[in-house]
mmCIF file of C-alpha atoms in Angstrom:
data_model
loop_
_atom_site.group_PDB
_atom_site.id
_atom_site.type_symbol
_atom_site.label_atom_id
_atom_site.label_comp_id
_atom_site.label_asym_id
_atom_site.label_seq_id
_atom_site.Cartn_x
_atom_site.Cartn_y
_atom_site.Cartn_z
ATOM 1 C CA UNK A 1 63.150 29.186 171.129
ATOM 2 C CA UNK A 2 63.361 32.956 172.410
ATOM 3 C CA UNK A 3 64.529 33.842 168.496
ATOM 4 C CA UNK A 4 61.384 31.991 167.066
ATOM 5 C CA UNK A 5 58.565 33.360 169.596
ATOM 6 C CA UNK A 6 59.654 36.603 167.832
ATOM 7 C CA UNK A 7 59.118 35.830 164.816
ATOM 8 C CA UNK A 8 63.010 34.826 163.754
ATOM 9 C CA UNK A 9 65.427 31.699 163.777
ATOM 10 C CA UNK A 10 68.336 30.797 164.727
ATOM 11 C CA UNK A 11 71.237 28.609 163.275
ATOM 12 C CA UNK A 12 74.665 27.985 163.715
ATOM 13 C CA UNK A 13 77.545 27.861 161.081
ATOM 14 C CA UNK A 14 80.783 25.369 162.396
ATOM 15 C CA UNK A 15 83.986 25.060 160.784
ATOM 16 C CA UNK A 16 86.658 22.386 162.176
ATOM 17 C CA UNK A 17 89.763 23.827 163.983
ATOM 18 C CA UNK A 18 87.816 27.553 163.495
ATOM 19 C CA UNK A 19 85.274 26.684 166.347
ATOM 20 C CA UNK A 20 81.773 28.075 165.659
ATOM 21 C CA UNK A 21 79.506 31.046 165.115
ATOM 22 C CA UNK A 22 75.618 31.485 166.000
ATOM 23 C CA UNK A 23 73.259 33.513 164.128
ATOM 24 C CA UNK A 24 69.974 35.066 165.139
ATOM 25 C CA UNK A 25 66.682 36.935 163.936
ATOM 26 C CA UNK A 26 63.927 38.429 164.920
ATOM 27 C CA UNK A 27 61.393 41.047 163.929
ATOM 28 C CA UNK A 28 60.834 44.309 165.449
ATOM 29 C CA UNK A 29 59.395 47.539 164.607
ATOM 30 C CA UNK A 30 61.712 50.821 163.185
ATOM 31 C CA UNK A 31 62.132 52.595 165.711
ATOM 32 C CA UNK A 32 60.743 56.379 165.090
ATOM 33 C CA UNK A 33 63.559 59.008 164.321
ATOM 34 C CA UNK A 34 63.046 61.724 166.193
ATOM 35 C CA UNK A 35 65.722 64.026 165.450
ATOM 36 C CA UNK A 36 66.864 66.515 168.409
ATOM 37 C CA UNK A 37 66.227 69.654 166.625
ATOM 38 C CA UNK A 38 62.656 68.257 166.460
ATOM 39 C CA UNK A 39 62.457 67.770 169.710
ATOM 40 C CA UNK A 40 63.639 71.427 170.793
ATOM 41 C CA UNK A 41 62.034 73.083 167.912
ATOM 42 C CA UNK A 42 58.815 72.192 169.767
ATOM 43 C CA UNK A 43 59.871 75.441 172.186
ATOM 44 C CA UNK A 44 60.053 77.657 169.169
ATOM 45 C CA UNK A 45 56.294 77.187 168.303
ATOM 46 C CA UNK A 46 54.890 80.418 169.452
ATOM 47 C CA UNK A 47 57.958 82.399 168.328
ATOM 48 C CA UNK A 48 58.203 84.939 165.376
ATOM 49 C CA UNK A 49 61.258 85.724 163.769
ATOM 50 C CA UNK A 50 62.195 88.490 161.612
ATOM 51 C CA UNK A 51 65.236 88.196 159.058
ATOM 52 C CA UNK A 52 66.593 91.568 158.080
ATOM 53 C CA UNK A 53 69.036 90.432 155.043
ATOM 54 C CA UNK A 54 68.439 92.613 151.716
ATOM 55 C CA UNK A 55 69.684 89.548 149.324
ATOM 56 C CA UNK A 56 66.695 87.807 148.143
ATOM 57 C CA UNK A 57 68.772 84.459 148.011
ATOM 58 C CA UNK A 58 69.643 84.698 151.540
ATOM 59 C CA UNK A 59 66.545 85.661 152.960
ATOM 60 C CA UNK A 60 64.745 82.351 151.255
ATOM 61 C CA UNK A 61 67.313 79.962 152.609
ATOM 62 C CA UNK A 62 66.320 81.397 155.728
ATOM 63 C CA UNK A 63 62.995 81.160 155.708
ATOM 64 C CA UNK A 64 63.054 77.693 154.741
ATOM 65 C CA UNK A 65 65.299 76.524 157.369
ATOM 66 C CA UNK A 66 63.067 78.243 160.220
ATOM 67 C CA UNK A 67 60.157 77.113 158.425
ATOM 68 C CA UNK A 68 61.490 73.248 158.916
ATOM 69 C CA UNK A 69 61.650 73.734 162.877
ATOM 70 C CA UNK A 70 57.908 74.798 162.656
ATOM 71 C CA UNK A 71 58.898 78.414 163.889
ATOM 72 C CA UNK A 72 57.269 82.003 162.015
ATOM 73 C CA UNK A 73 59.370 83.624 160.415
ATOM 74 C CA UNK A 74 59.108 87.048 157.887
ATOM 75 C CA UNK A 75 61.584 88.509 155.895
ATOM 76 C CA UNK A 76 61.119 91.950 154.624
ATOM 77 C CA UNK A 77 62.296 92.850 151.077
ATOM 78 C CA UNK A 78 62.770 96.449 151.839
ATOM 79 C CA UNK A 79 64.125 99.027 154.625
ATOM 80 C CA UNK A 80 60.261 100.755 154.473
ATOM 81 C CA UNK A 81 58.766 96.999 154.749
ATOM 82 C CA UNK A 82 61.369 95.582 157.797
ATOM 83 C CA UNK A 83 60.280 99.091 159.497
ATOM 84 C CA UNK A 84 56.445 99.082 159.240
ATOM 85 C CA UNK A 85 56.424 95.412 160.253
ATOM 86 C CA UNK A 86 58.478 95.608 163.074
ATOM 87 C CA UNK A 87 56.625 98.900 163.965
ATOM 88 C CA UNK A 88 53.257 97.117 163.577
ATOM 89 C CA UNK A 89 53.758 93.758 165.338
ATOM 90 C CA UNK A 90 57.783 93.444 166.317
ATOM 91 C CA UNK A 91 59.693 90.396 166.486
ATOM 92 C CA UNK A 92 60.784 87.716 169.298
ATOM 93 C CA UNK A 93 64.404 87.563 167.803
ATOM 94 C CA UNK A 94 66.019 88.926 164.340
ATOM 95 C CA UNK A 95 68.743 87.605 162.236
ATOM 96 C CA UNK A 96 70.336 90.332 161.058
ATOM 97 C CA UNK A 97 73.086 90.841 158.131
ATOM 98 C CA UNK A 98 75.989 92.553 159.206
ATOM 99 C CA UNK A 99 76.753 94.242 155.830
ATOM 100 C CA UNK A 100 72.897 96.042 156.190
ATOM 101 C CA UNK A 101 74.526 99.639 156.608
ATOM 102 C CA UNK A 102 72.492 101.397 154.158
ATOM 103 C CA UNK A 103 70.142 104.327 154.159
ATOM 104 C CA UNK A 104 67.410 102.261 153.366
ATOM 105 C CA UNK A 105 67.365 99.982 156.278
ATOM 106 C CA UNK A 106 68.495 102.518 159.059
ATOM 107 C CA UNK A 107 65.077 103.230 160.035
ATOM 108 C CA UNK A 108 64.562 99.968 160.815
ATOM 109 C CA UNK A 109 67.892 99.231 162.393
ATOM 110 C CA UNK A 110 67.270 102.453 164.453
ATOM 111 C CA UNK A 111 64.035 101.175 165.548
ATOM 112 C CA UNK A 112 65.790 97.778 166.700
ATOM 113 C CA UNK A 113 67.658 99.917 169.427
ATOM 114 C CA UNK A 114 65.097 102.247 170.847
ATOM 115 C CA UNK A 115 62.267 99.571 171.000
ATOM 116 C CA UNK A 116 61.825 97.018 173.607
ATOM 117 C CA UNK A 117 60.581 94.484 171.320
ATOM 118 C CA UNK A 118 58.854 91.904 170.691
ATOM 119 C CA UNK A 119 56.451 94.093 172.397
ATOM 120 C CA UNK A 120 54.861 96.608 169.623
ATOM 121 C CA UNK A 121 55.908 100.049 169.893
ATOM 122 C CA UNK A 122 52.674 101.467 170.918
ATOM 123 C CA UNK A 123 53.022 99.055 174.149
ATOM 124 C CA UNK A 124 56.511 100.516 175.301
ATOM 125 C CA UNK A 125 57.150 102.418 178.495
ATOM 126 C CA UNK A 126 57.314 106.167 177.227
ATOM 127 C CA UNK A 127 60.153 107.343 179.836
ATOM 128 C CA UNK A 128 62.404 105.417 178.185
ATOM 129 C CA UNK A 129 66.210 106.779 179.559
ATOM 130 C CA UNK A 130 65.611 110.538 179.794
ATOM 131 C CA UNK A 131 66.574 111.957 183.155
ATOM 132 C CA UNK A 132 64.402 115.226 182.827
ATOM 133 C CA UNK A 133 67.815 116.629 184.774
ATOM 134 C CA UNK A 134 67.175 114.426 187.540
ATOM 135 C CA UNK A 135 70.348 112.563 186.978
ATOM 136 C CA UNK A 136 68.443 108.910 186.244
ATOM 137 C CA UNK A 137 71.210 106.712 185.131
ATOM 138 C CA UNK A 138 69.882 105.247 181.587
ATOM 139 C CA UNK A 139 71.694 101.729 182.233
ATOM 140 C CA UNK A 140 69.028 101.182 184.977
ATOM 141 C CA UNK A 141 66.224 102.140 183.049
ATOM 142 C CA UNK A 142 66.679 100.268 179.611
ATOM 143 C CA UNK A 143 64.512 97.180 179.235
ATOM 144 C CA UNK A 144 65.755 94.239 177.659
ATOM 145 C CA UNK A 145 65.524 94.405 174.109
ATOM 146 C CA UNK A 146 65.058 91.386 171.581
ATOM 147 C CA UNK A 147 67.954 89.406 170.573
ATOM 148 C CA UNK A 148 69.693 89.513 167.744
ATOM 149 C CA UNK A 149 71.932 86.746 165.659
ATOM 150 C CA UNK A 150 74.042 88.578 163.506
ATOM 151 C CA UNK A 151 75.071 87.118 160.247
ATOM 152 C CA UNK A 152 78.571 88.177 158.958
ATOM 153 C CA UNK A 153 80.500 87.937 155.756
ATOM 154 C CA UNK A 154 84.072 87.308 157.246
ATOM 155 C CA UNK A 155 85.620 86.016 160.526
ATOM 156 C CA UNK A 156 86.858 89.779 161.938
ATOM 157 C CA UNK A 157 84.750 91.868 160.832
ATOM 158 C CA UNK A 158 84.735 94.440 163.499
ATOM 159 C CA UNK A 159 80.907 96.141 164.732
ATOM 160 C CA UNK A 160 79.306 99.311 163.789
ATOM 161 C CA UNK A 161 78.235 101.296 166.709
ATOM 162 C CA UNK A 162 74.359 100.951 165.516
ATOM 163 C CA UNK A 163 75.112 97.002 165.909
ATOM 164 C CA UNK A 164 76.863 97.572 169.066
ATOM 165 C CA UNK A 165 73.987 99.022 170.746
ATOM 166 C CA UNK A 166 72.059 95.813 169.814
ATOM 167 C CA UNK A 167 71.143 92.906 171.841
ATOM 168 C CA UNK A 168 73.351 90.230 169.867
ATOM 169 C CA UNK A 169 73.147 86.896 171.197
ATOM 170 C CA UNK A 170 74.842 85.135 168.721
ATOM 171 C CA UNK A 171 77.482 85.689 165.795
ATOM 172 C CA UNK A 172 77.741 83.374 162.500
ATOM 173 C CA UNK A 173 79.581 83.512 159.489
ATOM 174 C CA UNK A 174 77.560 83.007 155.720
ATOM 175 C CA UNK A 175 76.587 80.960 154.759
ATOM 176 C CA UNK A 176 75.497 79.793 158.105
ATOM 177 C CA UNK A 177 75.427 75.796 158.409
ATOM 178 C CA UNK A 178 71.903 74.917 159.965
ATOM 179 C CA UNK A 179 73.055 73.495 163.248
ATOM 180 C CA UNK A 180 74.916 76.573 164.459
ATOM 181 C CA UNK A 181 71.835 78.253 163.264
ATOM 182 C CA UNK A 182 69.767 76.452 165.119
ATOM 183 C CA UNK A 183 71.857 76.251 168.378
ATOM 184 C CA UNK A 184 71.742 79.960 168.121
ATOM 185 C CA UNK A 185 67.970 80.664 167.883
ATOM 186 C CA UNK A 186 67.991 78.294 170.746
ATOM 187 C CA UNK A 187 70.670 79.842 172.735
ATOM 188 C CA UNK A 188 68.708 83.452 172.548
ATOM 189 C CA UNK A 189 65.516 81.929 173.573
ATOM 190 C CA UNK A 190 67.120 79.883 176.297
ATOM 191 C CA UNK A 191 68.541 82.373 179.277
ATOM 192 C CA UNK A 192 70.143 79.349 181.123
ATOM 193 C CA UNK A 193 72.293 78.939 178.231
ATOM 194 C CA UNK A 194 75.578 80.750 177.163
ATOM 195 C CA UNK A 195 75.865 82.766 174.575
ATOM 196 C CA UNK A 196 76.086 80.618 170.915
ATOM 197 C CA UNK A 197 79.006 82.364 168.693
ATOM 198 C CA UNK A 198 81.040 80.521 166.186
ATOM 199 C CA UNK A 199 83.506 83.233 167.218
ATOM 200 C CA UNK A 200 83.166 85.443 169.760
ATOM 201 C CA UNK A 201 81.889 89.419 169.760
ATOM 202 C CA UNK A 202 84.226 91.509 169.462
ATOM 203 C CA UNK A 203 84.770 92.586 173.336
ATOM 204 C CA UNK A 204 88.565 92.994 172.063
ATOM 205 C CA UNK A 205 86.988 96.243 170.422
ATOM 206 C CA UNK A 206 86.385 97.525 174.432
ATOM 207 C CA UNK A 207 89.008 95.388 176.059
ATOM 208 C CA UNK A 208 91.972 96.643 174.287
ATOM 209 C CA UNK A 209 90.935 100.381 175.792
ATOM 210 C CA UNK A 210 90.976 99.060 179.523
ATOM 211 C CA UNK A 211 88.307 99.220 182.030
ATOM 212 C CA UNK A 212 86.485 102.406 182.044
ATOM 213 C CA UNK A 213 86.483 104.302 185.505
ATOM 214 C CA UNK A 214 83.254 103.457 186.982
ATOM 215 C CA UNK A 215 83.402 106.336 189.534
ATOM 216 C CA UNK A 216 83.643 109.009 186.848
ATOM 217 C CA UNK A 217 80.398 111.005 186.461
ATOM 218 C CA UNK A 218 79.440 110.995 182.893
ATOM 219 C CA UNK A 219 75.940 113.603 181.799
ATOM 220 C CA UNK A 220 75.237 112.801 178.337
ATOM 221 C CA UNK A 221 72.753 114.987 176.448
ATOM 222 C CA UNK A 222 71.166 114.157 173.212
ATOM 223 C CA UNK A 223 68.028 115.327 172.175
ATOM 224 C CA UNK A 224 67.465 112.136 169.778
ATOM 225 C CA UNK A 225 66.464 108.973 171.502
ATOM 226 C CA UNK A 226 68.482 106.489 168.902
ATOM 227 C CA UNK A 227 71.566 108.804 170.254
ATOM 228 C CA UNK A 228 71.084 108.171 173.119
ATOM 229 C CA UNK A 229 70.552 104.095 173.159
ATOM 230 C CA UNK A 230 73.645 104.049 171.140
ATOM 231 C CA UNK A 231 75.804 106.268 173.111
ATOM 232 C CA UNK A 232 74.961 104.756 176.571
ATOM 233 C CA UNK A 233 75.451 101.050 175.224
ATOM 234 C CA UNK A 234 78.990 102.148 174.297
ATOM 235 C CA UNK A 235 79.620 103.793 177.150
ATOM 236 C CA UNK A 236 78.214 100.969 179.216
ATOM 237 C CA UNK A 237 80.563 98.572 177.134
ATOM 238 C CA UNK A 238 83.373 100.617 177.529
ATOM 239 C CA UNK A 239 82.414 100.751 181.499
ATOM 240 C CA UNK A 240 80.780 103.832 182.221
ATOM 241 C CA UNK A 241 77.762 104.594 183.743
ATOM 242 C CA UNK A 242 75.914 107.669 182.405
ATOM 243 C CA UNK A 243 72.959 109.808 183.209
ATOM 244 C CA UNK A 244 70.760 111.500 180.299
ATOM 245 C CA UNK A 245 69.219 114.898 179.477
ATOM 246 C CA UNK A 246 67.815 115.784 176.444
ATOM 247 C CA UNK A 247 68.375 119.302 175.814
ATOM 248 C CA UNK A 248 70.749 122.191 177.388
ATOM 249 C CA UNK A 249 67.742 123.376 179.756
ATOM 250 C CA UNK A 250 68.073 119.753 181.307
ATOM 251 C CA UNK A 251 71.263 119.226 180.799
ATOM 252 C CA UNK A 252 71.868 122.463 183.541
ATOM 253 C CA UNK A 253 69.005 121.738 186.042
ATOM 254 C CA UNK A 254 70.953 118.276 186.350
ATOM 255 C CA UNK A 255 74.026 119.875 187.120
ATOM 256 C CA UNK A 256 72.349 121.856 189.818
ATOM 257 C CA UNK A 257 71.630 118.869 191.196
ATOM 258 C CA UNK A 258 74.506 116.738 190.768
ATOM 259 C CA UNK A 259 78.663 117.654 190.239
ATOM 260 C CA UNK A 260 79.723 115.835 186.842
ATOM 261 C CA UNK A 261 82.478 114.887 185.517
ATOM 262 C CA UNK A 262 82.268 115.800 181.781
ATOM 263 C CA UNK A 263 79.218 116.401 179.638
ATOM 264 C CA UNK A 264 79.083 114.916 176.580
ATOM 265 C CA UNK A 265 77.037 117.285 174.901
ATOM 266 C CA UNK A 266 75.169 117.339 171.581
ATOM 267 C CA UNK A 267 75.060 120.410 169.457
ATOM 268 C CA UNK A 268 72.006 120.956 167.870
ATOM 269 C CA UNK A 269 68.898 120.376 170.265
ATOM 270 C CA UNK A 270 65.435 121.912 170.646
ATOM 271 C CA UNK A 271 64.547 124.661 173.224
ATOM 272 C CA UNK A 272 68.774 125.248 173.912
ATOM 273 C CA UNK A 273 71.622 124.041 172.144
ATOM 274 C CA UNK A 274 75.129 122.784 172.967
ATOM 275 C CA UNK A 275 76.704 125.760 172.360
ATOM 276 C CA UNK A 276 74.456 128.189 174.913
ATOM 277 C CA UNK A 277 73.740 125.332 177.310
ATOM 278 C CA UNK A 278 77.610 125.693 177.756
ATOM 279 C CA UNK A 279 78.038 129.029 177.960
ATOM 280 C CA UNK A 280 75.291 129.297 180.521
ATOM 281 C CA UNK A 281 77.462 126.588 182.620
ATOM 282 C CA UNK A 282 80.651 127.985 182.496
ATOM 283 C CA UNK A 283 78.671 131.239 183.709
ATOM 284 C CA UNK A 284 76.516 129.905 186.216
ATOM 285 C CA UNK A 285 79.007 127.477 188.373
ATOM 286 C CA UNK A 286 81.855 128.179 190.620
ATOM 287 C CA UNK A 287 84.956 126.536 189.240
ATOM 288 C CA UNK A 288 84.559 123.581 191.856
ATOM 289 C CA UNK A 289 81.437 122.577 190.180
ATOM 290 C CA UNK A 290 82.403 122.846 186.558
ATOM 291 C CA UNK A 291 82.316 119.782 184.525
ATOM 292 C CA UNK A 292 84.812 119.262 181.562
ATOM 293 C CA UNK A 293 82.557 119.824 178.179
ATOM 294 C CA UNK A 294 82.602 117.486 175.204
ATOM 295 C CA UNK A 295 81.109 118.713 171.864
ATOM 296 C CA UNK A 296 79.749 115.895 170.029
ATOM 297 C CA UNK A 297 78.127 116.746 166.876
ATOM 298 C CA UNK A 298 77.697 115.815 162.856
ATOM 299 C CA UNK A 299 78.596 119.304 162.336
ATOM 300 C CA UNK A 300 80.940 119.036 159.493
ATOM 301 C CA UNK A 301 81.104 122.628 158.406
ATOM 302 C CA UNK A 302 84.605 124.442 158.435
ATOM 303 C CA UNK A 303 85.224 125.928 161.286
ATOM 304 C CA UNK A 304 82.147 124.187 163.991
ATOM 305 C CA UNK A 305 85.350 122.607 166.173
ATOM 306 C CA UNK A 306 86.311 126.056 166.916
ATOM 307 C CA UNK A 307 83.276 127.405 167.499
ATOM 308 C CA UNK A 308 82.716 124.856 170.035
ATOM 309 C CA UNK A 309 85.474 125.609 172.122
ATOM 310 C CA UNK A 310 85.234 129.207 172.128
ATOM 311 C CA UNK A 311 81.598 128.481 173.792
ATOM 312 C CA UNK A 312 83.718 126.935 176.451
ATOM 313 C CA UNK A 313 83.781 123.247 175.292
ATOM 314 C CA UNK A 314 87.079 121.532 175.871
ATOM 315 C CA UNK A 315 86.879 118.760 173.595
ATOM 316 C CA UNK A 316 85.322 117.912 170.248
ATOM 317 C CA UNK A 317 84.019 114.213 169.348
ATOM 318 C CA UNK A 318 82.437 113.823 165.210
ATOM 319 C CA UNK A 319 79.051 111.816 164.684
ATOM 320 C CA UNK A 320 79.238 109.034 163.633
ATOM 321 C CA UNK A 321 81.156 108.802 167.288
ATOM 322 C CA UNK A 322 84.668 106.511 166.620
ATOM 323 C CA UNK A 323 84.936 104.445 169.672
ATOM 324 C CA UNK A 324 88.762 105.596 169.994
ATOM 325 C CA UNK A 325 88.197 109.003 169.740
ATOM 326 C CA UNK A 326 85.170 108.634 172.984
ATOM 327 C CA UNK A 327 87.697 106.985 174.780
ATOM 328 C CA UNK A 328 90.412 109.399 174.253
ATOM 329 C CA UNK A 329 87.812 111.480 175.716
ATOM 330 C CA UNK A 330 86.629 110.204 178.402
ATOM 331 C CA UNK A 331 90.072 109.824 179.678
ATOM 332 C CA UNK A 332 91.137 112.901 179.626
ATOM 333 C CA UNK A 333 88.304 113.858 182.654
ATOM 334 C CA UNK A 334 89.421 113.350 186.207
ATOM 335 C CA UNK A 335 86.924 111.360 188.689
ATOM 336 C CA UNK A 336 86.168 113.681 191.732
ATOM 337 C CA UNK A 337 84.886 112.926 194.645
ATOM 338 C CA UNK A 338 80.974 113.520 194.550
ATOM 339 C CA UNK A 339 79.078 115.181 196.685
ATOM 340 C CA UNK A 340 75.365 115.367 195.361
ATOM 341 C CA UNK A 341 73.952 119.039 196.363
ATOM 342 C CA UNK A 342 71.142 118.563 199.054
#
């Protein structure tokens, strides 16, 4: 009776010594598939992505996967492009290739760590992490920046220190199957959720060098402001905290004001350089107060190692900065016990 009020029947099929079996229709609608990344994709609505891939193929495949979640997304054919766009209207999260190490893109990628996107540039806090030698610690004063899913050729491919200074929320492997792609744009946009990676970073980069001593007192100066998101990422990664000046005139009013460590000093900087800032500090202290000196510089020219350490530098780390060879010298400083002049 039930069967036939909805629009069915119902019968019976018997076979002796088999027992029986009852049948039964009815009619009903199809349901509505609604498929989950649908229903999550709604969230992604008012987002704009940026892909930074320079393989047209890639870029397309994308484009049209975002595009089937509903969410903007842009993908710059060129280094000068990704830069003016991101310079002109910035991004909510970028998908990044990991093999984009050239010349032409490094403006952009350089822009990815010094501005707090999605916000446009000409909206950013202009302090940004320089102490003005008053001994600010950059890790407190760096806003968040946008995330980044990084898209890599081969499980264990290790991180540049450019992509190390980035906010990367999520690693995949190309070609990138659309659900982990998806579960990663939704882990960045989604703070109660961990971290989506197929495998994950590399912390065995950092871990395999031990903790960093937190209590030593690390002054980095570096005039350029990419420098100086890059260096105090890795130093943050590998544990240190680190204050910033920009030039050798700051760099020595925030030693007046504070006993470091070591210095971690850049050569080549407006109003003083490396080399005189030094000499002025290994003139101006008392032995108590003297910091060890780092040289860190692109300097490749014969003989620039010694002429660092006849300034009075003890140590000598080459740009692009090799995270063993920061290590090796950060450990070879000795934590004292710091008593900030009044």
């Amino acid at each position: 009776r039930l069967s036939e009020l909805m629009g069915g029947r119902m019968w019976v099929e018997s076979e002796t010594g088999n027992g029986s079996s009852f049948h039964f229709t009815i009619l009903a609608k199809i349901a509505e598939q609604v498929s989950p990344m649908t229903v999550f994709a709604d969230n992604l609505a008012d987002k704009r992505i940026v892909v930074l891939d320079d393989n047209a193929m890639t870029r397309a495949v994308l484009v049209q996967q975002s595009a089937r979640w509903g969410v903007k997304t842009v993908s710059p054919a060129s280094g000068e492009e990704a830069y003016a766009m991101l310079q002109a209207k910035g991004a909510d999260l970028i998908i990044l290739d990991g093999n984009l190490t050239s010349e032409e893109w490094k403006p952009a990628l350089d822009l990815l760590c010094i501005e707090n996107l999605p916000h446009p540039p000409a909206e950013a806090p202009k302090s940004d992490t320089r102490s003005m030698g008053t001994g600010a610690s950059g890790s407190q004063t760096r806003q968040s920046a946008s995330p980044v899913i990084l898209l890599q050729s081969m499980p264990g491919a290790g991180l540049t220190p450019t992509q190390m200074a980035l906010n990367i929320t999520s690693i995949l492997y190309k070609p990138a199957k659309q659900s982990l792609l998806f579960n990663a744009i939704m882990g960045a946009f989604d703070t109660t959720r961990s971290t989506q990676l197929e495998t994950p970073v590399k912390r065995s980069q950092f871990d395999r060098f031990g903790p960093g001593d937190a209590t030593l007192g690390v002054l980095l100066v570096e005039d350029n402001l990419i420098n100086q998101k890059v260096a105090l990422r890795l130093l943050e990664r590998l544990g240190y905290q680190a204050d910033v000046a920009s030039n050798g005139m700051e760099a020595i009013r925030a030693i007046e004001q504070k006993r470091y460590d070591v210095v971690l000093m850049d050569a080549h900087m407006p109003e003083m350089d490396g080399l005189e800032a030094t000499r002025q500090i290994r003139r101006r202290f008392p032995p108590d107060h003297q910091p060890r000196i780092v040289a860190m510089t692109a300097d490749a020219l014969a003989g620039y190692r010694e002429k660092c350490l006849a300034a009075g530098m003890d140590d000598f780390v080459a740009k692009p900065v090799r995270i063993e060879e920061l290590v090796t010298a950060l450990k070879r400083a000795q934590p004292t016990f710091h008593i900030d002049d009044e």
